[in-house]
Coordinates of C-alpha atoms and ligand atoms in Angstrom, one line a residue:
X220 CA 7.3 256.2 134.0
X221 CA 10.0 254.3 135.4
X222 CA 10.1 253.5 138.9
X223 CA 12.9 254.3 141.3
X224 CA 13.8 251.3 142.5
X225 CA 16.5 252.1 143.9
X226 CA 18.4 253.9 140.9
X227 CA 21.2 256.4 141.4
X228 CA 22.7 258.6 139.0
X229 CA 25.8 256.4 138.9
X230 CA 23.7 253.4 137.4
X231 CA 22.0 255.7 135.2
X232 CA 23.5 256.2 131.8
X233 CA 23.6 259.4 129.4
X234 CA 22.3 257.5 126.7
X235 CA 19.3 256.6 128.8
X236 CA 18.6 260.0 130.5
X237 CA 18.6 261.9 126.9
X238 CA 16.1 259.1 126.2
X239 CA 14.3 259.9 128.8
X240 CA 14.0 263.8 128.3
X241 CA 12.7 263.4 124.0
X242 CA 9.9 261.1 125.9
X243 CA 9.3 263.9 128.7
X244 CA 9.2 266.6 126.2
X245 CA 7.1 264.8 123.8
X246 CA 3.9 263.9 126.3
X247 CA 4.0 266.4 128.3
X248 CA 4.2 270.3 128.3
X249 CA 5.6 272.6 131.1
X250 CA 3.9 275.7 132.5
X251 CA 6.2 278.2 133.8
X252 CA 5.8 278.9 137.5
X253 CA 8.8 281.0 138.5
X254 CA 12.4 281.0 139.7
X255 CA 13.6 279.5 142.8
X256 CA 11.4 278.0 146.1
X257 CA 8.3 279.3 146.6
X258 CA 6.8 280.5 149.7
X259 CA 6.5 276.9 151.2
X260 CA 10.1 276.0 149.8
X261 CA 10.8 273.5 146.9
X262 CA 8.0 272.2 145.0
X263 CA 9.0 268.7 145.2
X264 CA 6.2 266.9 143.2
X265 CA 6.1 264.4 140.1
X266 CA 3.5 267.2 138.5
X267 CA 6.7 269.6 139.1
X268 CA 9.9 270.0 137.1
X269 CA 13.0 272.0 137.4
X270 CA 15.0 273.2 134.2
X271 CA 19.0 273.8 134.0
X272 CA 19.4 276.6 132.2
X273 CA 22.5 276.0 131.3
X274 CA 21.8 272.6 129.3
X275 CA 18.2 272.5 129.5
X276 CA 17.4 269.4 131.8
X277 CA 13.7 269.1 133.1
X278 CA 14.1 267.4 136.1
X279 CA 11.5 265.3 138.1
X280 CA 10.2 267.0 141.1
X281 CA 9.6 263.4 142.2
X282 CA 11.1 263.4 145.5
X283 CA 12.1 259.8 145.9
X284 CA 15.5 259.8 144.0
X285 CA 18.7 262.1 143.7
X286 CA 19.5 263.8 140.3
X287 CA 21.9 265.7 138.7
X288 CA 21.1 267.4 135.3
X289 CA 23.4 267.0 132.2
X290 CA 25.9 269.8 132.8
X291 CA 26.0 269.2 136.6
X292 CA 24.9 272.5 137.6
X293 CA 21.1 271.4 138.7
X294 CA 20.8 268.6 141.5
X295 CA 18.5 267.0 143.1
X296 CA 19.4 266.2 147.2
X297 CA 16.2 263.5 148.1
X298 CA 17.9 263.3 151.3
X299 CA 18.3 267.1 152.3
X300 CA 14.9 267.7 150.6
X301 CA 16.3 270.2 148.3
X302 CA 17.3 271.4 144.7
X303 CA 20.5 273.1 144.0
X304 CA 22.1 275.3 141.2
X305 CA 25.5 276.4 141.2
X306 CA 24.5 279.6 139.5
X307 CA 22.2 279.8 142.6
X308 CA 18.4 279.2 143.4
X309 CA 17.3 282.0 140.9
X310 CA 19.0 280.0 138.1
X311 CA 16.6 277.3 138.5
X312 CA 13.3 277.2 136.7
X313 CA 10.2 276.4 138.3
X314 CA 8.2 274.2 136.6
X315 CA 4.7 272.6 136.7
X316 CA 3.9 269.4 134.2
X317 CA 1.3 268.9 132.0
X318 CA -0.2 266.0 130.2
X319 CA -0.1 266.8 126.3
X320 CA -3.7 266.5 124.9
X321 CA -3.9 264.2 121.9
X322 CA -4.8 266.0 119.0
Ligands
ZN135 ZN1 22.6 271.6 133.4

């Protein structure tokens, strides 16, 4: 897990954020929740993710840094508490994150 001390996106290379997604994809596995906020708005939580469906970003719900997903459609907004899509809030998969089990 790396911590975020501090990062933004500008600091944070492509090389390292495809790095970062192989790792995601390979510990953990992601439960479909829905589409958009819920009932109690974003579910901004490091057990959450939210995928791009255009280039297929999982993004942290962790709510202590901004993100923006490869193509630029999905952000993250720490400051305005929120998530964004350009295709609109529908476009953005809800996700919840779970630990792989060692086989
Ligand atoms: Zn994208």
């Amino acid at each position: 897990m790396r911590d975020s001390g501090g990062c933004s996106l500008r600091e944070v290379n492509r090389t390292e954020k495809v790095d970062e997604q192989k790792l995601l994809h390979a510990n953990y596995d992601f439960e479909h929740i829905g589409n958009g906020p819920g009932p109690g708005g974003w579910r901004m939580s490091p057990n959450g993710c939210f995928r791009c469906r255009d280039c297929e970003y999982m993004m942290s719900g962790d709510s202590s840094a901004s993100d923006q997903c490869f193509c630029g459609h999905l952000f993250k907004d720490v400051e305005a508490g929120r998530i964004g899509c350009v295709d609109g809030d529908d476009a953005i998969g809800v996700y919840r994150v779970v630990p792989k089990v060692a086989p």
